[in-house]
C-alpha cells in the first residue's frame, strides 16, 4: 500500500465531512443586513437570512429603539436565502447606537451588517453567536477595518465548499510536500491577482458564468484524477502549478464577487483588500493543514490493518467520484441558472 493511496483514503473521510457541512447545512452561510441611507436619517434595509431546511433561520435584526418602520416589509426568496426589505426612519442616524441580531446566539453562523451613509465611509460589522450586538463607529478606525475584513476572508473560504474542493483535489493530485507547496502558491498568486483587479474595478465579468467555470474546474481535476489512476499521463500531474494558476484566476473572480457584496470602505480600500486576501489565505492554509493531519493519522491506522490496501483503493475511487459528482451537479445547476 503506497503512501499516496493512504493519503487519498484519508482525504475521502475529510471530503465527506466537508460535504455534510456544505450541502445540507445552509446554517453555515452568513446572514447579511445592508443598510443604505436614502435621505438624512432615512434608511433602506435589505435583510438576507439563510435558509435552514426550507425555512428562514430564526434570527431577527433589531435596530435602535429610535427607529420606526413606516412601511410593511417585502419578502422574497433568492439564492438559498430569504430576503426582506423595508424603509425606516432613525432620528439621529445609526452611528454609535447598538444593532442586535436576535437569535444569533443559538446558531453557528455569522451576520455581516453594512452601513452605507449619504456622507462618510461605508462601514461593515461582523456579528457572531458570541457577540450579536455592535454599533457603527462615528469615525471607524483602521483597526476595525483590518479585523472585519480579515475575519470576512477567513469566513468566506471556510464556507466556500467549491473552493475547498478544488484545493482538496490539488492535494490529492500532487505528490510530495514541495510540489504541493509550489502548486498552492501558484493558485494563491493567481486568485490574488484577479481578486485585486476585479475589486478595484479594472476587471469585470458577470458572476454566473464565473461560478459555472469554477465548478467546471473542479470537475476537470476529478477527471484528471481518474485518468491518473488508470496510469495515463495528464497535464495536471506534469505541471500542476500551471493548472492551479490558470483556474486560480477564475477563483479569484469568485472571491471578488463575495467581497463586492460587502463593499470596501473608501478611506481604507488597500487595507481592507489586503486583509480580506490574507484572511482567504489563512483559511486555505488551515484547511490544507487539516487535510495533511488527517492523512498522517489515517496512514498510521491503515498501516496496522490487513485490509488496509483494499480500503485505501476503495477510498481513492470514492473521493474522486464524490468530487466529480458534486462539481458536475453544481455545473449543471449554475448553467441552468443562465436560463431561469
mmCIF file of C-alpha atoms in Angstrom:
data_model
loop_
_atom_site.group_PDB
_atom_site.id
_atom_site.type_symbol
_atom_site.label_atom_id
_atom_site.label_comp_id
_atom_site.label_asym_id
_atom_site.label_seq_id
_atom_site.Cartn_x
_atom_site.Cartn_y
_atom_site.Cartn_z
ATOM 1 C CA UNK A 1 0.000 0.000 0.000
ATOM 2 C CA UNK A 2 1.542 3.291 -1.110
ATOM 3 C CA UNK A 3 1.596 6.472 0.891
ATOM 4 C CA UNK A 4 -0.299 8.212 -1.913
ATOM 5 C CA UNK A 5 -3.137 5.697 -1.654
ATOM 6 C CA UNK A 6 -3.271 6.141 2.101
ATOM 7 C CA UNK A 7 -3.404 9.871 1.644
ATOM 8 C CA UNK A 8 -6.298 9.592 -0.756
ATOM 9 C CA UNK A 9 -8.156 7.391 1.692
ATOM 10 C CA UNK A 10 -7.709 9.973 4.427
ATOM 11 C CA UNK A 11 -8.889 12.734 2.157
ATOM 12 C CA UNK A 12 -12.033 10.738 1.367
ATOM 13 C CA UNK A 13 -13.030 10.924 5.003
ATOM 14 C CA UNK A 14 -12.406 14.657 5.111
ATOM 15 C CA UNK A 15 -14.354 15.144 1.898
ATOM 16 C CA UNK A 16 -17.470 13.546 3.278
ATOM 17 C CA UNK A 17 -17.242 15.736 6.371
ATOM 18 C CA UNK A 18 -16.948 18.813 4.156
ATOM 19 C CA UNK A 19 -19.896 17.778 2.005
ATOM 20 C CA UNK A 20 -22.035 17.040 5.021
ATOM 21 C CA UNK A 21 -21.494 20.570 6.289
ATOM 22 C CA UNK A 22 -21.679 22.340 2.940
ATOM 23 C CA UNK A 23 -24.540 20.639 1.091
ATOM 24 C CA UNK A 24 -27.053 20.101 3.874
ATOM 25 C CA UNK A 25 -26.428 22.941 6.314
ATOM 26 C CA UNK A 26 -27.065 26.380 4.944
ATOM 27 C CA UNK A 27 -26.804 27.480 8.570
ATOM 28 C CA UNK A 28 -23.073 27.909 7.990
ATOM 29 C CA UNK A 29 -23.694 30.636 5.397
ATOM 30 C CA UNK A 30 -23.515 34.178 6.787
ATOM 31 C CA UNK A 31 -26.545 36.420 7.021
ATOM 32 C CA UNK A 32 -26.338 39.925 5.598
ATOM 33 C CA UNK A 33 -28.016 43.188 6.615
ATOM 34 C CA UNK A 34 -27.490 46.001 4.123
ATOM 35 C CA UNK A 35 -28.424 49.479 5.415
ATOM 36 C CA UNK A 36 -28.438 52.322 2.879
ATOM 37 C CA UNK A 37 -29.192 55.898 3.838
ATOM 38 C CA UNK A 38 -31.545 57.295 1.172
ATOM 39 C CA UNK A 39 -32.145 60.702 2.816
ATOM 40 C CA UNK A 40 -30.964 62.270 6.066
ATOM 41 C CA UNK A 41 -31.917 59.814 8.859
ATOM 42 C CA UNK A 42 -33.943 57.681 6.411
ATOM 43 C CA UNK A 43 -32.723 54.191 5.531
ATOM 44 C CA UNK A 44 -33.496 51.313 3.171
ATOM 45 C CA UNK A 45 -32.764 47.936 4.778
ATOM 46 C CA UNK A 46 -32.205 44.672 2.894
ATOM 47 C CA UNK A 47 -32.103 41.687 5.260
ATOM 48 C CA UNK A 48 -30.779 38.405 3.853
ATOM 49 C CA UNK A 49 -31.488 35.426 6.116
ATOM 50 C CA UNK A 50 -30.005 31.963 5.318
ATOM 51 C CA UNK A 51 -32.485 29.133 4.905
ATOM 52 C CA UNK A 52 -32.452 26.008 7.050
ATOM 53 C CA UNK A 53 -34.412 23.037 5.650
ATOM 54 C CA UNK A 54 -36.523 25.334 3.501
ATOM 55 C CA UNK A 55 -37.391 27.875 6.193
ATOM 56 C CA UNK A 56 -35.678 31.111 7.273
ATOM 57 C CA UNK A 57 -33.133 30.841 10.047
ATOM 58 C CA UNK A 58 -34.688 32.109 13.270
ATOM 59 C CA UNK A 59 -32.747 35.341 13.550
ATOM 60 C CA UNK A 60 -34.097 38.882 13.646
ATOM 61 C CA UNK A 61 -32.380 42.220 13.027
ATOM 62 C CA UNK A 62 -33.234 44.772 15.726
ATOM 63 C CA UNK A 63 -32.368 48.425 15.169
ATOM 64 C CA UNK A 64 -32.128 51.081 17.896
ATOM 65 C CA UNK A 65 -35.411 51.927 19.632
ATOM 66 C CA UNK A 66 -35.410 55.356 17.995
ATOM 67 C CA UNK A 67 -36.032 53.781 14.567
ATOM 68 C CA UNK A 68 -39.535 53.422 13.127
ATOM 69 C CA UNK A 69 -40.893 51.251 10.321
ATOM 70 C CA UNK A 70 -43.338 53.282 8.204
ATOM 71 C CA UNK A 71 -43.870 50.608 5.531
ATOM 72 C CA UNK A 72 -44.515 46.842 5.783
ATOM 73 C CA UNK A 73 -41.584 44.592 4.778
ATOM 74 C CA UNK A 74 -41.430 42.970 1.350
ATOM 75 C CA UNK A 75 -40.244 39.339 1.373
ATOM 76 C CA UNK A 76 -38.717 37.324 -1.474
ATOM 77 C CA UNK A 77 -36.568 34.219 -1.895
ATOM 78 C CA UNK A 78 -33.350 34.163 -3.917
ATOM 79 C CA UNK A 79 -30.017 32.309 -3.914
ATOM 80 C CA UNK A 80 -30.865 29.984 -0.997
ATOM 81 C CA UNK A 81 -31.833 32.867 1.291
ATOM 82 C CA UNK A 82 -34.936 34.769 2.357
ATOM 83 C CA UNK A 83 -34.691 38.489 1.609
ATOM 84 C CA UNK A 84 -36.747 41.158 3.349
ATOM 85 C CA UNK A 85 -36.609 44.870 2.501
ATOM 86 C CA UNK A 86 -38.160 47.847 4.229
ATOM 87 C CA UNK A 87 -37.796 51.560 4.858
ATOM 88 C CA UNK A 88 -37.158 53.039 8.284
ATOM 89 C CA UNK A 89 -36.593 56.419 9.888
ATOM 90 C CA UNK A 90 -33.865 56.711 12.530
ATOM 91 C CA UNK A 91 -33.647 60.208 14.031
ATOM 92 C CA UNK A 92 -30.029 60.959 14.771
ATOM 93 C CA UNK A 93 -28.730 58.290 12.392
ATOM 94 C CA UNK A 94 -27.304 54.867 13.197
ATOM 95 C CA UNK A 95 -23.717 55.562 14.218
ATOM 96 C CA UNK A 96 -22.889 54.987 17.857
ATOM 97 C CA UNK A 97 -26.126 53.058 18.545
ATOM 98 C CA UNK A 98 -26.343 49.268 19.026
ATOM 99 C CA UNK A 99 -27.713 46.965 16.333
ATOM 100 C CA UNK A 100 -28.585 43.462 17.545
ATOM 101 C CA UNK A 101 -29.204 40.171 15.734
ATOM 102 C CA UNK A 102 -31.634 38.351 17.998
ATOM 103 C CA UNK A 103 -31.411 34.551 17.971
ATOM 104 C CA UNK A 104 -27.871 34.537 16.578
ATOM 105 C CA UNK A 105 -26.507 33.013 19.791
ATOM 106 C CA UNK A 106 -28.421 29.790 19.004
ATOM 107 C CA UNK A 107 -26.794 29.367 15.551
ATOM 108 C CA UNK A 108 -23.395 28.544 14.086
ATOM 109 C CA UNK A 109 -23.338 31.374 11.587
ATOM 110 C CA UNK A 110 -22.220 34.991 11.392
ATOM 111 C CA UNK A 111 -24.056 38.060 10.155
ATOM 112 C CA UNK A 112 -22.444 40.914 8.255
ATOM 113 C CA UNK A 113 -24.043 44.330 8.728
ATOM 114 C CA UNK A 114 -23.099 47.055 6.255
ATOM 115 C CA UNK A 115 -23.945 50.736 6.579
ATOM 116 C CA UNK A 116 -23.744 52.984 3.517
ATOM 117 C CA UNK A 117 -24.337 56.576 4.694
ATOM 118 C CA UNK A 118 -25.007 59.562 2.486
ATOM 119 C CA UNK A 119 -21.703 61.038 3.608
ATOM 120 C CA UNK A 120 -18.681 59.391 5.181
ATOM 121 C CA UNK A 121 -17.117 55.994 4.832
ATOM 122 C CA UNK A 122 -19.073 52.770 4.321
ATOM 123 C CA UNK A 123 -18.722 50.509 7.352
ATOM 124 C CA UNK A 124 -19.154 46.772 7.894
ATOM 125 C CA UNK A 125 -19.729 44.972 11.202
ATOM 126 C CA UNK A 126 -19.408 41.255 11.834
ATOM 127 C CA UNK A 127 -21.858 39.759 14.325
ATOM 128 C CA UNK A 128 -21.130 36.322 15.791
ATOM 129 C CA UNK A 129 -23.054 33.952 18.100
ATOM 130 C CA UNK A 130 -20.860 35.186 20.951
ATOM 131 C CA UNK A 131 -21.159 38.885 20.039
ATOM 132 C CA UNK A 132 -24.558 39.514 18.467
ATOM 133 C CA UNK A 133 -24.697 43.250 19.159
ATOM 134 C CA UNK A 134 -22.439 46.054 17.948
ATOM 135 C CA UNK A 135 -22.503 49.692 16.894
ATOM 136 C CA UNK A 136 -21.112 51.548 13.922
ATOM 137 C CA UNK A 137 -18.370 53.952 14.870
ATOM 138 C CA UNK A 138 -18.809 57.647 14.237
ATOM 139 C CA UNK A 139 -15.281 57.543 12.774
ATOM 140 C CA UNK A 140 -14.202 53.928 12.001
ATOM 141 C CA UNK A 141 -10.588 53.149 12.859
ATOM 142 C CA UNK A 142 -8.093 51.327 10.686
ATOM 143 C CA UNK A 143 -8.003 48.561 13.302
ATOM 144 C CA UNK A 144 -11.721 47.928 12.881
ATOM 145 C CA UNK A 145 -11.306 47.665 9.123
ATOM 146 C CA UNK A 146 -8.397 45.231 9.487
ATOM 147 C CA UNK A 147 -10.259 42.970 11.915
ATOM 148 C CA UNK A 148 -13.544 42.971 9.983
ATOM 149 C CA UNK A 149 -12.067 42.128 6.579
ATOM 150 C CA UNK A 150 -9.583 39.594 7.938
ATOM 151 C CA UNK A 151 -12.414 37.603 9.517
ATOM 152 C CA UNK A 152 -14.544 38.103 6.424
ATOM 153 C CA UNK A 153 -11.855 36.495 4.246
ATOM 154 C CA UNK A 154 -11.438 33.548 6.616
ATOM 155 C CA UNK A 155 -15.208 33.033 6.804
ATOM 156 C CA UNK A 156 -15.614 33.150 3.044
ATOM 157 C CA UNK A 157 -13.041 30.475 2.255
ATOM 158 C CA UNK A 158 -14.139 28.134 5.050
ATOM 159 C CA UNK A 159 -17.788 28.172 3.941
ATOM 160 C CA UNK A 160 -16.878 28.200 0.237
ATOM 161 C CA UNK A 161 -17.123 24.444 -0.322
ATOM 162 C CA UNK A 162 -16.418 24.737 -4.059
ATOM 163 C CA UNK A 163 -13.097 26.481 -3.434
ATOM 164 C CA UNK A 164 -12.170 23.933 -0.749
ATOM 165 C CA UNK A 165 -12.986 21.022 -3.064
ATOM 166 C CA UNK A 166 -10.636 22.474 -5.667
ATOM 167 C CA UNK A 167 -7.857 22.736 -3.077
ATOM 168 C CA UNK A 168 -8.606 19.192 -1.887
ATOM 169 C CA UNK A 169 -8.320 17.914 -5.448
ATOM 170 C CA UNK A 170 -4.915 19.605 -5.729
ATOM 171 C CA UNK A 171 -3.770 17.875 -2.531
ATOM 172 C CA UNK A 172 -4.838 14.510 -3.971
ATOM 173 C CA UNK A 173 -3.225 15.214 -7.319
ATOM 174 C CA UNK A 174 0.195 16.463 -6.277
ATOM 175 C CA UNK A 175 2.654 14.049 -4.631
ATOM 176 C CA UNK A 176 5.235 15.448 -2.259
ATOM 177 C CA UNK A 177 5.016 18.471 0.016
ATOM 178 C CA UNK A 178 7.423 20.610 -2.012
ATOM 179 C CA UNK A 179 5.447 20.132 -5.226
ATOM 180 C CA UNK A 180 2.218 20.780 -3.306
ATOM 181 C CA UNK A 181 3.670 23.986 -1.858
ATOM 182 C CA UNK A 182 4.569 25.271 -5.337
ATOM 183 C CA UNK A 183 1.134 24.341 -6.680
ATOM 184 C CA UNK A 184 -0.793 26.009 -3.871
ATOM 185 C CA UNK A 185 1.444 29.085 -4.144
ATOM 186 C CA UNK A 186 0.578 29.355 -7.852
ATOM 187 C CA UNK A 187 -3.127 29.081 -7.004
ATOM 188 C CA UNK A 188 -2.769 31.749 -4.305
ATOM 189 C CA UNK A 189 -0.877 34.132 -6.581
ATOM 190 C CA UNK A 190 -3.414 33.750 -9.369
ATOM 191 C CA UNK A 191 -6.549 34.370 -7.363
ATOM 192 C CA UNK A 192 -4.867 37.258 -5.533
ATOM 193 C CA UNK A 193 -4.260 38.959 -8.885
ATOM 194 C CA UNK A 194 -7.822 38.692 -10.172
ATOM 195 C CA UNK A 195 -9.339 39.414 -6.751
ATOM 196 C CA UNK A 196 -7.441 42.708 -6.617
ATOM 197 C CA UNK A 197 -8.126 43.669 -10.229
ATOM 198 C CA UNK A 198 -11.850 42.910 -10.006
ATOM 199 C CA UNK A 199 -12.326 44.588 -6.627
ATOM 200 C CA UNK A 200 -10.587 47.760 -7.801
ATOM 201 C CA UNK A 201 -12.710 47.860 -10.962
ATOM 202 C CA UNK A 202 -10.045 47.009 -13.541
ATOM 203 C CA UNK A 203 -11.610 43.656 -14.469
ATOM 204 C CA UNK A 204 -15.320 42.935 -14.748
ATOM 205 C CA UNK A 205 -17.000 39.641 -15.630
ATOM 206 C CA UNK A 206 -20.585 38.516 -14.926
ATOM 207 C CA UNK A 207 -20.891 36.379 -11.809
ATOM 208 C CA UNK A 208 -22.954 33.369 -13.036
ATOM 209 C CA UNK A 209 -20.532 32.295 -15.823
ATOM 210 C CA UNK A 210 -17.604 32.647 -13.396
ATOM 211 C CA UNK A 211 -19.322 30.418 -10.835
ATOM 212 C CA UNK A 212 -20.098 27.852 -13.546
ATOM 213 C CA UNK A 213 -16.475 27.722 -14.705
ATOM 214 C CA UNK A 214 -15.321 27.341 -11.081
ATOM 215 C CA UNK A 215 -17.499 24.223 -10.872
ATOM 216 C CA UNK A 216 -16.056 23.079 -14.210
ATOM 217 C CA UNK A 217 -12.512 23.462 -12.845
ATOM 218 C CA UNK A 218 -13.310 21.004 -10.042
ATOM 219 C CA UNK A 219 -14.887 18.537 -12.489
ATOM 220 C CA UNK A 220 -11.774 18.799 -14.646
ATOM 221 C CA UNK A 221 -9.486 17.913 -11.741
ATOM 222 C CA UNK A 222 -11.707 14.964 -10.808
ATOM 223 C CA UNK A 223 -11.438 13.702 -14.390
ATOM 224 C CA UNK A 224 -7.665 14.137 -14.305
ATOM 225 C CA UNK A 225 -7.503 12.148 -11.060
ATOM 226 C CA UNK A 226 -9.416 9.272 -12.680
ATOM 227 C CA UNK A 227 -7.119 9.293 -15.704
ATOM 228 C CA UNK A 228 -4.059 9.381 -13.470
ATOM 229 C CA UNK A 229 -5.412 6.414 -11.503
ATOM 230 C CA UNK A 230 -5.615 4.465 -14.779
ATOM 231 C CA UNK A 231 -1.944 5.168 -15.402
ATOM 232 C CA UNK A 232 -2.399 7.848 -18.067
ATOM 233 C CA UNK A 233 -0.110 10.843 -18.427
ATOM 234 C CA UNK A 234 -2.050 14.022 -17.683
ATOM 235 C CA UNK A 235 -1.095 17.687 -17.852
ATOM 236 C CA UNK A 236 -2.283 18.409 -14.311
ATOM 237 C CA UNK A 237 0.149 15.824 -12.946
ATOM 238 C CA UNK A 238 3.068 17.004 -15.090
ATOM 239 C CA UNK A 239 2.535 20.725 -14.491
ATOM 240 C CA UNK A 240 0.095 21.092 -11.593
ATOM 241 C CA UNK A 241 1.253 24.643 -10.894
ATOM 242 C CA UNK A 242 0.130 25.715 -14.387
ATOM 243 C CA UNK A 243 -3.331 24.213 -13.943
ATOM 244 C CA UNK A 244 -3.619 25.718 -10.456
ATOM 245 C CA UNK A 245 -2.566 29.162 -11.691
ATOM 246 C CA UNK A 246 -4.969 29.113 -14.656
ATOM 247 C CA UNK A 247 -8.011 28.122 -12.642
ATOM 248 C CA UNK A 248 -6.889 30.291 -9.732
ATOM 249 C CA UNK A 249 -7.522 33.334 -11.904
ATOM 250 C CA UNK A 250 -11.173 32.317 -12.130
ATOM 251 C CA UNK A 251 -11.472 31.501 -8.430
ATOM 252 C CA UNK A 252 -10.195 34.987 -7.667
ATOM 253 C CA UNK A 253 -13.160 36.431 -9.544
ATOM 254 C CA UNK A 254 -15.425 34.325 -7.341
ATOM 255 C CA UNK A 255 -13.789 35.769 -4.214
ATOM 256 C CA UNK A 256 -14.218 39.258 -5.681
ATOM 257 C CA UNK A 257 -17.953 38.670 -6.097
ATOM 258 C CA UNK A 258 -18.286 37.893 -2.390
ATOM 259 C CA UNK A 259 -16.261 40.955 -1.441
ATOM 260 C CA UNK A 260 -18.338 43.168 -3.748
ATOM 261 C CA UNK A 261 -21.494 42.255 -1.777
ATOM 262 C CA UNK A 262 -19.918 43.674 1.369
ATOM 263 C CA UNK A 263 -18.081 46.577 -0.233
ATOM 264 C CA UNK A 264 -14.844 48.298 0.682
ATOM 265 C CA UNK A 265 -14.506 51.328 2.937
ATOM 266 C CA UNK A 266 -13.481 54.171 0.585
ATOM 267 C CA UNK A 267 -10.958 55.579 3.056
ATOM 268 C CA UNK A 268 -9.209 52.240 3.669
ATOM 269 C CA UNK A 269 -9.502 50.282 0.416
ATOM 270 C CA UNK A 270 -5.881 48.994 0.381
ATOM 271 C CA UNK A 271 -6.051 47.759 3.987
ATOM 272 C CA UNK A 272 -9.471 46.117 3.546
ATOM 273 C CA UNK A 273 -8.465 44.389 0.303
ATOM 274 C CA UNK A 274 -5.165 43.196 1.776
ATOM 275 C CA UNK A 275 -6.778 41.830 4.939
ATOM 276 C CA UNK A 276 -9.546 40.064 3.017
ATOM 277 C CA UNK A 277 -6.906 38.413 0.837
ATOM 278 C CA UNK A 278 -4.843 37.426 3.879
ATOM 279 C CA UNK A 279 -7.975 36.019 5.518
ATOM 280 C CA UNK A 280 -8.677 33.873 2.465
ATOM 281 C CA UNK A 281 -5.115 32.539 2.537
ATOM 282 C CA UNK A 282 -5.225 31.806 6.269
ATOM 283 C CA UNK A 283 -8.435 29.846 5.806
ATOM 284 C CA UNK A 284 -6.919 27.952 2.897
ATOM 285 C CA UNK A 285 -3.775 27.110 4.871
ATOM 286 C CA UNK A 286 -5.906 25.935 7.786
ATOM 287 C CA UNK A 287 -7.867 23.620 5.507
ATOM 288 C CA UNK A 288 -4.712 22.136 3.960
ATOM 289 C CA UNK A 289 -3.230 21.627 7.418
ATOM 290 C CA UNK A 290 -6.315 19.677 8.480
ATOM 291 C CA UNK A 291 -6.159 17.539 5.332
ATOM 292 C CA UNK A 292 -2.493 16.708 5.898
ATOM 293 C CA UNK A 293 -3.137 15.941 9.570
ATOM 294 C CA UNK A 294 -5.934 13.524 8.660
ATOM 295 C CA UNK A 295 -3.687 11.900 6.049
ATOM 296 C CA UNK A 296 -0.999 11.377 8.679
ATOM 297 C CA UNK A 297 -3.487 9.896 11.154
ATOM 298 C CA UNK A 298 -5.192 7.538 8.714
ATOM 299 C CA UNK A 299 -1.819 6.434 7.364
ATOM 300 C CA UNK A 300 -0.854 5.272 10.839
ATOM 301 C CA UNK A 301 -4.156 3.433 11.276
ATOM 302 C CA UNK A 302 -4.156 1.651 7.917
ATOM 303 C CA UNK A 303 -0.552 0.528 8.306
ATOM 304 C CA UNK A 304 -1.815 -1.798 11.061
ATOM 305 C CA UNK A 305 -4.787 -3.210 9.112
ATOM 306 C CA UNK A 306 -4.509 -6.348 6.929
ATOM 307 C CA UNK A 307 -7.193 -4.946 4.594
ATOM 308 C CA UNK A 308 -5.633 -1.506 4.529
ATOM 309 C CA UNK A 309 -4.621 -1.646 0.862
ATOM 310 C CA UNK A 310 -8.124 -2.584 -0.316
ATOM 311 C CA UNK A 311 -9.744 0.073 1.863
ATOM 312 C CA UNK A 312 -7.305 2.675 0.558
ATOM 313 C CA UNK A 313 -8.065 1.780 -3.073
ATOM 314 C CA UNK A 314 -11.801 1.969 -2.438
ATOM 315 C CA UNK A 315 -11.388 5.279 -0.638
ATOM 316 C CA UNK A 316 -9.370 6.698 -3.522
ATOM 317 C CA UNK A 317 -12.070 5.854 -6.034
ATOM 318 C CA UNK A 318 -14.824 7.109 -3.729
ATOM 319 C CA UNK A 319 -13.268 10.509 -3.179
ATOM 320 C CA UNK A 320 -12.661 11.044 -6.902
ATOM 321 C CA UNK A 321 -16.228 10.206 -7.868
ATOM 322 C CA UNK A 322 -17.544 12.309 -4.980
ATOM 323 C CA UNK A 323 -15.591 15.360 -6.128
ATOM 324 C CA UNK A 324 -16.637 14.826 -9.738
ATOM 325 C CA UNK A 325 -20.281 14.119 -8.932
ATOM 326 C CA UNK A 326 -20.769 17.121 -6.678
ATOM 327 C CA UNK A 327 -18.954 19.528 -9.008
ATOM 328 C CA UNK A 328 -20.877 18.220 -12.045
ATOM 329 C CA UNK A 329 -24.135 18.841 -10.180
ATOM 330 C CA UNK A 330 -23.011 22.394 -9.389
ATOM 331 C CA UNK A 331 -22.017 22.922 -13.015
ATOM 332 C CA UNK A 332 -25.421 21.832 -14.335
ATOM 333 C CA UNK A 333 -27.229 23.855 -11.675
ATOM 334 C CA UNK A 334 -25.264 27.020 -12.411
ATOM 335 C CA UNK A 335 -25.576 26.679 -16.190
ATOM 336 C CA UNK A 336 -29.327 26.093 -15.823
ATOM 337 C CA UNK A 337 -29.450 29.320 -13.854
ATOM 338 C CA UNK A 338 -28.488 31.221 -17.022
ATOM 339 C CA UNK A 339 -31.956 30.471 -18.436
ATOM 340 C CA UNK A 340 -34.015 30.883 -15.256
#
